[in-house]
Short mmCIF file of C-alpha atoms in Angstrom, two decimals:
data_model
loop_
_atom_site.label_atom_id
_atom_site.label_comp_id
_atom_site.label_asym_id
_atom_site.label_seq_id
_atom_site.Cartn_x
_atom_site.Cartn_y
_atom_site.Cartn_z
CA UNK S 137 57.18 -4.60 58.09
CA UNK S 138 58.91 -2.18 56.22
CA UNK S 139 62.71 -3.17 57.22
CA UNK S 140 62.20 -7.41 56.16
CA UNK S 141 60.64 -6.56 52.82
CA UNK S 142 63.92 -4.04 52.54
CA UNK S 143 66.76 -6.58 54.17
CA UNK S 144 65.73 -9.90 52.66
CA UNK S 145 63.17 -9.20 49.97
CA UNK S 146 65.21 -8.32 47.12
CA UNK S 147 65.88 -10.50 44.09
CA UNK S 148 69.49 -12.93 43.85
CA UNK S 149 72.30 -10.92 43.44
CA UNK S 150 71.55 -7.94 44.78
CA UNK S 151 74.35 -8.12 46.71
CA UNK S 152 72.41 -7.59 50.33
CA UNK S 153 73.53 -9.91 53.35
CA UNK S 154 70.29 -11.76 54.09
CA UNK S 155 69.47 -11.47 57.55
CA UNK S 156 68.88 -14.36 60.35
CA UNK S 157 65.78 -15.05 61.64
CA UNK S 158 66.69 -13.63 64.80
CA UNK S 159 67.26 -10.30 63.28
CA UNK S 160 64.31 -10.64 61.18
CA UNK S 161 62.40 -10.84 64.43
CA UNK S 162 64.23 -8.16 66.31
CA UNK S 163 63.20 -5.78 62.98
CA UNK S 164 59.36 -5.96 63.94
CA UNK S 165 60.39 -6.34 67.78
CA UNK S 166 58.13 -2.77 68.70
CA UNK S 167 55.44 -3.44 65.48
CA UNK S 168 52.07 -4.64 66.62
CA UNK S 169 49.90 -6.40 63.89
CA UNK S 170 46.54 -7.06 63.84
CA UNK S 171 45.28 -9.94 61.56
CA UNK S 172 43.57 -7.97 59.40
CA UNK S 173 46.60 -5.65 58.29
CA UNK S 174 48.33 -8.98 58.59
CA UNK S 175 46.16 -10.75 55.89
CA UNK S 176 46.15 -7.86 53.80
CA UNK S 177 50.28 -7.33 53.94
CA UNK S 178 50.88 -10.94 53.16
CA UNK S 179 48.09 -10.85 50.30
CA UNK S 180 49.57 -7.50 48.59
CA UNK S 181 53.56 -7.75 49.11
CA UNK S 182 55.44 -10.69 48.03
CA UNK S 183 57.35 -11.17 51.22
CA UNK S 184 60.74 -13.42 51.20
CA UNK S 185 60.13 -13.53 55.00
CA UNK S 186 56.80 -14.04 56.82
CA UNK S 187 57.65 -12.12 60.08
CA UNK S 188 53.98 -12.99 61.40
CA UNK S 189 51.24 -14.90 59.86
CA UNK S 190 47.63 -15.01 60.93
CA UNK S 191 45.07 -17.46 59.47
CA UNK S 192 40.90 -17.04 59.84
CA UNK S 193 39.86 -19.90 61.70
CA UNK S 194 43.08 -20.75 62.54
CA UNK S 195 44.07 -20.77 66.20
CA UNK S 196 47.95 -20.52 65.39
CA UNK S 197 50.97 -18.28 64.53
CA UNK S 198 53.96 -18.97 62.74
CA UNK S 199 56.68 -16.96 63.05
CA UNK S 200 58.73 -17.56 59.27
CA UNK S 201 62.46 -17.03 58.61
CA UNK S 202 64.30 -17.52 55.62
CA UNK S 203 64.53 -20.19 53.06
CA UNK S 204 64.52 -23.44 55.09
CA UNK S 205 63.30 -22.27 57.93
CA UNK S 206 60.31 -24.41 58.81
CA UNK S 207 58.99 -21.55 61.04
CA UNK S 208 58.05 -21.71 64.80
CA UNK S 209 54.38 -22.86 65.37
CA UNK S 210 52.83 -21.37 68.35
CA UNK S 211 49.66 -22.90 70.22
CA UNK S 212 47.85 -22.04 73.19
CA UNK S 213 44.68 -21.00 71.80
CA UNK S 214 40.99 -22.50 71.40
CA UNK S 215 39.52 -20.25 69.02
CA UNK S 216 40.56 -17.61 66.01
CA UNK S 217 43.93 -15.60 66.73
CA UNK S 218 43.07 -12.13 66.27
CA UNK S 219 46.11 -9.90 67.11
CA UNK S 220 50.11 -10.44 67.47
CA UNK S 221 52.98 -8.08 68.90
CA UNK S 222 56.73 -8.93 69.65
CA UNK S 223 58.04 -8.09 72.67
CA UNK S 224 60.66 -5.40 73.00
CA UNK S 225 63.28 -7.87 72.56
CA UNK S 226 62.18 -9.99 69.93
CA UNK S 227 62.53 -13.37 72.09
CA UNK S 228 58.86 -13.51 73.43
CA UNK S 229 55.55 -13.16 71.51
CA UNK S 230 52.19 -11.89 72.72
CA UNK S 231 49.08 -13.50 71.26
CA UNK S 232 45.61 -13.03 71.92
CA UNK S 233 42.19 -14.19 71.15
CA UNK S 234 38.37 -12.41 71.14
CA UNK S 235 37.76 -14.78 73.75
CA UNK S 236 39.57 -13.45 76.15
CA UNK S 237 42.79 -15.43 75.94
CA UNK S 238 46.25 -13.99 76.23
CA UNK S 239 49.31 -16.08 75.38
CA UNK S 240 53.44 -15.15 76.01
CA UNK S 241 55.34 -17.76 74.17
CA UNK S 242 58.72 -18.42 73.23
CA UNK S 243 59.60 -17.08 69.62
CA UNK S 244 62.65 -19.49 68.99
CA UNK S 245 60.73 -22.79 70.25
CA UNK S 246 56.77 -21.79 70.13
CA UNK S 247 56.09 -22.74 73.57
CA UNK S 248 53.33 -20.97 75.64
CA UNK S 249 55.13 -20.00 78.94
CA UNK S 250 51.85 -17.91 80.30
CA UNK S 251 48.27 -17.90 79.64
CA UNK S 252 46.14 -15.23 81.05
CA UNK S 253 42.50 -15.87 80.65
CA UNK S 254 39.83 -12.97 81.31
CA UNK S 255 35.93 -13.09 81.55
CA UNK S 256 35.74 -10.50 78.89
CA UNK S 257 35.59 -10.35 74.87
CA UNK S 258 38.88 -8.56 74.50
CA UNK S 259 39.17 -6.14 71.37
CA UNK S 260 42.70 -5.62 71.83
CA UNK S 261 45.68 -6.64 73.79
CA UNK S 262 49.56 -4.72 73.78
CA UNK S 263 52.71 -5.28 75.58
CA UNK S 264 54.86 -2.09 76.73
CA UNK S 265 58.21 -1.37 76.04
CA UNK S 266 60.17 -2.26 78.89
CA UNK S 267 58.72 -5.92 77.99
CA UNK S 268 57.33 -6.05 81.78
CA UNK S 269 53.31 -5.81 81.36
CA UNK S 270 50.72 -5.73 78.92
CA UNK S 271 47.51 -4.46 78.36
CA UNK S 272 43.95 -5.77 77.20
CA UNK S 273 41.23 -3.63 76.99
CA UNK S 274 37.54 -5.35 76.30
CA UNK S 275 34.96 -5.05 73.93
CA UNK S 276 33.40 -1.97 72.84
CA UNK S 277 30.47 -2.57 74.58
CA UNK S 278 31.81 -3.50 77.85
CA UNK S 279 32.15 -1.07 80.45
CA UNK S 280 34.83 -2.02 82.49
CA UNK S 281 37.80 -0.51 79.90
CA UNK S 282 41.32 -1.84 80.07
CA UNK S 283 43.08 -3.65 82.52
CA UNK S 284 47.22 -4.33 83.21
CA UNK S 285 48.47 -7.06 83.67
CA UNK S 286 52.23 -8.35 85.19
CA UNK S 287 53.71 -10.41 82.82
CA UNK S 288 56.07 -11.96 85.36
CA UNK S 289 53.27 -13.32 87.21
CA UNK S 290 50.02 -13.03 85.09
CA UNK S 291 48.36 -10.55 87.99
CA UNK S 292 46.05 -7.45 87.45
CA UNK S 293 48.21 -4.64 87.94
CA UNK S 294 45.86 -1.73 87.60
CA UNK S 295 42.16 -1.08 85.87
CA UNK S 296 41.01 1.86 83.55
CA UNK S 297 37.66 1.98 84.04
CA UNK S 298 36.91 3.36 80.74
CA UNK S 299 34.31 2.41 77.84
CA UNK S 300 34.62 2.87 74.39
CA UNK S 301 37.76 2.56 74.04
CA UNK S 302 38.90 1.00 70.29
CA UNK S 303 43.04 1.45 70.59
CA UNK S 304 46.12 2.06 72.70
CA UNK S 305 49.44 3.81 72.62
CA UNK S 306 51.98 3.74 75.05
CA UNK S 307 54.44 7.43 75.89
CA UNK S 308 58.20 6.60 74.80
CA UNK S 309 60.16 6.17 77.89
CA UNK S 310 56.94 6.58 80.11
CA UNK S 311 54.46 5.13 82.40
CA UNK S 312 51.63 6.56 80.63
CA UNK S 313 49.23 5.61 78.19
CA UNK S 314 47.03 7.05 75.50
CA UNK S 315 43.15 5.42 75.02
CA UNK S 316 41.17 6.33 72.17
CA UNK S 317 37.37 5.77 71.57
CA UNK S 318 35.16 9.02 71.96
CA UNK S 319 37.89 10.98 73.23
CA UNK S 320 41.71 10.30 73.68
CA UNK S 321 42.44 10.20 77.00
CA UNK S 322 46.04 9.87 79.10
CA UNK S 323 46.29 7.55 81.82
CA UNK S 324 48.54 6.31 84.74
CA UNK S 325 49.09 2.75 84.01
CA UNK S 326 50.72 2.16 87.71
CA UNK S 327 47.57 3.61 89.22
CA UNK S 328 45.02 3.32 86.47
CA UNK S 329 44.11 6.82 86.98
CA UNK S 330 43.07 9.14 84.28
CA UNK S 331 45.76 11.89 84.14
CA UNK S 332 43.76 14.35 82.05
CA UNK S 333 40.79 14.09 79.03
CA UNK S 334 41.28 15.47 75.18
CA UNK S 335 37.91 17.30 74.76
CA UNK S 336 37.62 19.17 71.25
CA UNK S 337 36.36 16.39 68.95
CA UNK S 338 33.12 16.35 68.33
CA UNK S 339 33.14 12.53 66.96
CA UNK S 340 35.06 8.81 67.15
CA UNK S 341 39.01 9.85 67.70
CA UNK S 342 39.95 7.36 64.33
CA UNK S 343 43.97 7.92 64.89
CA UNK S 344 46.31 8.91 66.70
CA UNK S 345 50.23 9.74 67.01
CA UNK S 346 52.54 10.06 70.12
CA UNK S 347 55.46 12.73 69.28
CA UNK S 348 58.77 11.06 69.69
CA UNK S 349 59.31 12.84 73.15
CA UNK S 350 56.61 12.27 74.61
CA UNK S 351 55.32 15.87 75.08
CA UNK S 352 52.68 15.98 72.38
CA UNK S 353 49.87 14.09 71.18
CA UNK S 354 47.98 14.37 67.24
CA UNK S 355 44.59 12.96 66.85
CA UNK S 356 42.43 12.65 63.70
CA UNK S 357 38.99 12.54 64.24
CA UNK S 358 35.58 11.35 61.60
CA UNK S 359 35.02 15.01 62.94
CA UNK S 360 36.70 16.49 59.82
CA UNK S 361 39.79 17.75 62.42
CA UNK S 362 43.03 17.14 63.40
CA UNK S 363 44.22 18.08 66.26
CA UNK S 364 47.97 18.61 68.58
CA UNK S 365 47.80 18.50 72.00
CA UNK S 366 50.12 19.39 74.88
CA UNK S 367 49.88 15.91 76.61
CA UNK S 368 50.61 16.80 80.31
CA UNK S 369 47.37 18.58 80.79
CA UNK S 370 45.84 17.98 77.46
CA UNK S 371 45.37 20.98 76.29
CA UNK S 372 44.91 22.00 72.34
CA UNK S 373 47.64 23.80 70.65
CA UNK S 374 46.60 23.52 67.25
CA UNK S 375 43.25 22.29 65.11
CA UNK S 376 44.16 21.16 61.49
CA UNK S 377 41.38 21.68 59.39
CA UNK S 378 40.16 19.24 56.10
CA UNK S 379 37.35 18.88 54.31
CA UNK S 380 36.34 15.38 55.03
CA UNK S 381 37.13 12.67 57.74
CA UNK S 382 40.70 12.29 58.85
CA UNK S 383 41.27 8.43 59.08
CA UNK S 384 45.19 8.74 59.89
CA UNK S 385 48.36 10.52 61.37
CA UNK S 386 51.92 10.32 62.17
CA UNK S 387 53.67 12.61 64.35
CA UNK S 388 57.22 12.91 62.14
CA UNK S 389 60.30 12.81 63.89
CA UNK S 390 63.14 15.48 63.07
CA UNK S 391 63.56 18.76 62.75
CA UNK S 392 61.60 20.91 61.91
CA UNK S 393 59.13 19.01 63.67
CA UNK S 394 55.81 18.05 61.33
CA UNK S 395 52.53 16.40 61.27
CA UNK S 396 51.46 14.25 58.40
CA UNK S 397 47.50 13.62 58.17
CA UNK S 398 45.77 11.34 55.62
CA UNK S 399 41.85 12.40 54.80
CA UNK S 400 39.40 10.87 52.56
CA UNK S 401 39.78 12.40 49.31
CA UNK S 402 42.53 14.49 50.24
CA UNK S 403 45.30 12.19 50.25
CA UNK S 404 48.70 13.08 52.69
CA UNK S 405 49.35 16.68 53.92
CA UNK S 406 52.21 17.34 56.09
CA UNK S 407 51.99 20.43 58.48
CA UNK S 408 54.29 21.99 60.77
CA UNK S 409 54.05 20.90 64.40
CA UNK S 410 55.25 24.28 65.66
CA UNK S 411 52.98 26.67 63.99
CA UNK S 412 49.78 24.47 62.24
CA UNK S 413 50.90 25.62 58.99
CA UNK S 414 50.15 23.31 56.36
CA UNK S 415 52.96 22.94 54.38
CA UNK S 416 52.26 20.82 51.51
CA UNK S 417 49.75 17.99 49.87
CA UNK S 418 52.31 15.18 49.25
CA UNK S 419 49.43 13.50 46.87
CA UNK S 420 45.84 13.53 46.44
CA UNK S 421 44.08 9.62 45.94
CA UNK S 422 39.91 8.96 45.85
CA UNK S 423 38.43 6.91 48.32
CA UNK S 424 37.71 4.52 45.48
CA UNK S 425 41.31 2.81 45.68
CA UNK S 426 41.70 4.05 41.95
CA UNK S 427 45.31 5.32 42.90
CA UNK S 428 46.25 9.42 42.18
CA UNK S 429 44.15 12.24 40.82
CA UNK S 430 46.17 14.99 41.50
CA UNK S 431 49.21 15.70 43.29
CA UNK S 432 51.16 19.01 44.06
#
C-alpha cells in the first residue's frame, strides 16, 4: 500500500511520472488485504489510487486506477466480501467470502473465471506465489483446518487437518507453509503433512514473520514473548523478552540481520537476529492511540 500512496499520491507538480493502472496493480501484486485494514487504510490516507476497495454489505470489489479510470467491478459473490489478494502477477484477483465462496477473476475486465465453493465458514483464504494454488482455512471453530486447492482446475490438492488456526504465511521460494493459532506450525502443502510444531508459547501466537530466506521464523505471542526459530525442525534459538503482549513482528531484511517487535505500551524495538540483543526502542506509544510518550 505503501508504493501507490508514494508513486501517484503526491500533489501536481511534483514532478513524479504517474503510474498506469497496470503498474499500480503489479505494486500490491504479493499484498494481501483484509477488509478491515482495507476500510481503515482508505478511511485514514487520502489515496489518489484505490488499489482495492471493500464495502460492508457489499458483495463487490473495485479495483481503482487513476483519474478517469472508472475502475473494474468484480462480482461473483452472494454475501459480504471479506478478504482480497492479487495474484503474483497482478492480472488475476482472489476474492473470498465467510460463506465459503472463493472467486479468481480477471483484474483488467472483472470477470469471475473460477468459483470454488466449500461447506465451511472460511476465516481466511491466500494464493501462493507461483500463482498456481491457494489456500482457505475454516473457521476457528471448525476442526477440519486448511485445505489447497488447484487453481487450474478448482480441485482439493491437499488437507491440514489442523484447528485453531487464525493466519497463514507461505516460505519464499518454498513448498511450505506457516499456520498460526495456538502454536505456529510448518507444513507440507503438497502432502498436507505437518513438518514440525513451534512449542514454547504459552498463549495465542498473535504474529508472525518469515525471514527473507526462508530459514527462520519470529513469532509474537499475548504470552509477553517473542520468539526466533530455526524453521526446518523448529527449534528455538532465541526468546525476546517484553513486558506486555507482543501484537506484531517483522523479520528485517539486510545485513546485519534484525528483528523488529511492536508490544503494547512499549512501542517498536529492533533486536539483532544473530545474537537476541536488543538493540534499540525506535519509539514508545500507549495503547490509548494518544501517539508518543517517550522515545530513545
Amino acid at each position: 500500500l505503501g508504493d501507490p500512496v508514494a508513486a501517484g499520491g503526491g500533489g501536481a507538480g511534483d514532478g513524479a511520472p504517474e503510474p498506469s493502472t497496470a503498474e499500480l496493480r503489479g505494486l500490491v501484486a504479493r499484498g494481501s488485504l483484509q477488509a478491515d485494514l482495507v476500510r481503515d487504510v482508505l478511511d485514514a490516507v487520502p489515496f489518489r489510487y484505490q488499489v482495492a476497495a471493500l464495502g460492508k454489505d457489499v458483495a463487490e470489489v473495485k479495483i481503482l486506477g487513476g483519474e478517469g479510470d472508472p475502475g473494474t467491478e468484480l462480482v461473483g459473490h452472494a454475501g459480504d466480501i471479506s478478504g482480497v489478494q492479487f495474484f503474483p502477477l497482478g492480472d488475476h484477483v482472489l476474492t473470498w467470502s465467510r460463506e465459503g465462496r472463493v472467486v479468481i477473476s480477471d483484474a483488467f475486465s472483472g470477470e469471475a473465471l473460477r468459483v470454488i465453493s466449500t461447506s465451511a465458514t472460511l476465516a481466511l483464504a491466500h494464493v501462493f506465489e507461483e500463482g498456481d494454488r491457494l489456500v482457505t482455512c475454516n473457521d476457528l471453530n471448525i476442526a477440519v483446518g486448511c485445505t489447497v486447492w488447484r487453481v487450474s482446475s478448482g480441485e482439493v490438492s491437499s488437507y491440514f487437518s489442523r484447528a485453531g488456526v487464525h493466519a497463514v504465511e507461505l516460505f519464499p521460494r518454498s513448498r511450505r507453509m506457516l499456520t498460526r493459532g495456538m502454536h505456529a506450525v510448518v507444513w507440507d502443502t503438497d502432502s498436507g503433512e505437518m513438518i514440525c510444531e513451534m512449542r514454547g508459547h504459552t498463549s495465542l501466537v498473535y504474529a508472525s514473520s518469515i525471514f527473507p530466506d526462508g530459514a527462520r521464523v519470529v513469532t509474537g505471542s499475548i504470552d509477553k514473548i517473542a520468539m526466533i526459530w530455526e524453521a526446518s525442525r523448529c527449534q528455538t534459538l532465541h526468546r525476546l523478552l517484553h513486558e506486555h503482549s507482543v501484537m506484531g513482528v517483522v523479520a528485517l531484511a539486510g545485513e546485519p540481520e534484525r528483528v523488529a517487535t511492536v508490544a503494547l505500551y512499549e512501542g517498536i524495538a529492533v533486536w539483532s537476529a544473530i545474537s537476541g540483543e536488543k538493540l534499540r526502542t525506535v519509539g514508545v506509544s500507549n495503547a490509548l492511540g494518544r501517539g508518543p510518550t517517550a522515545g530513545t
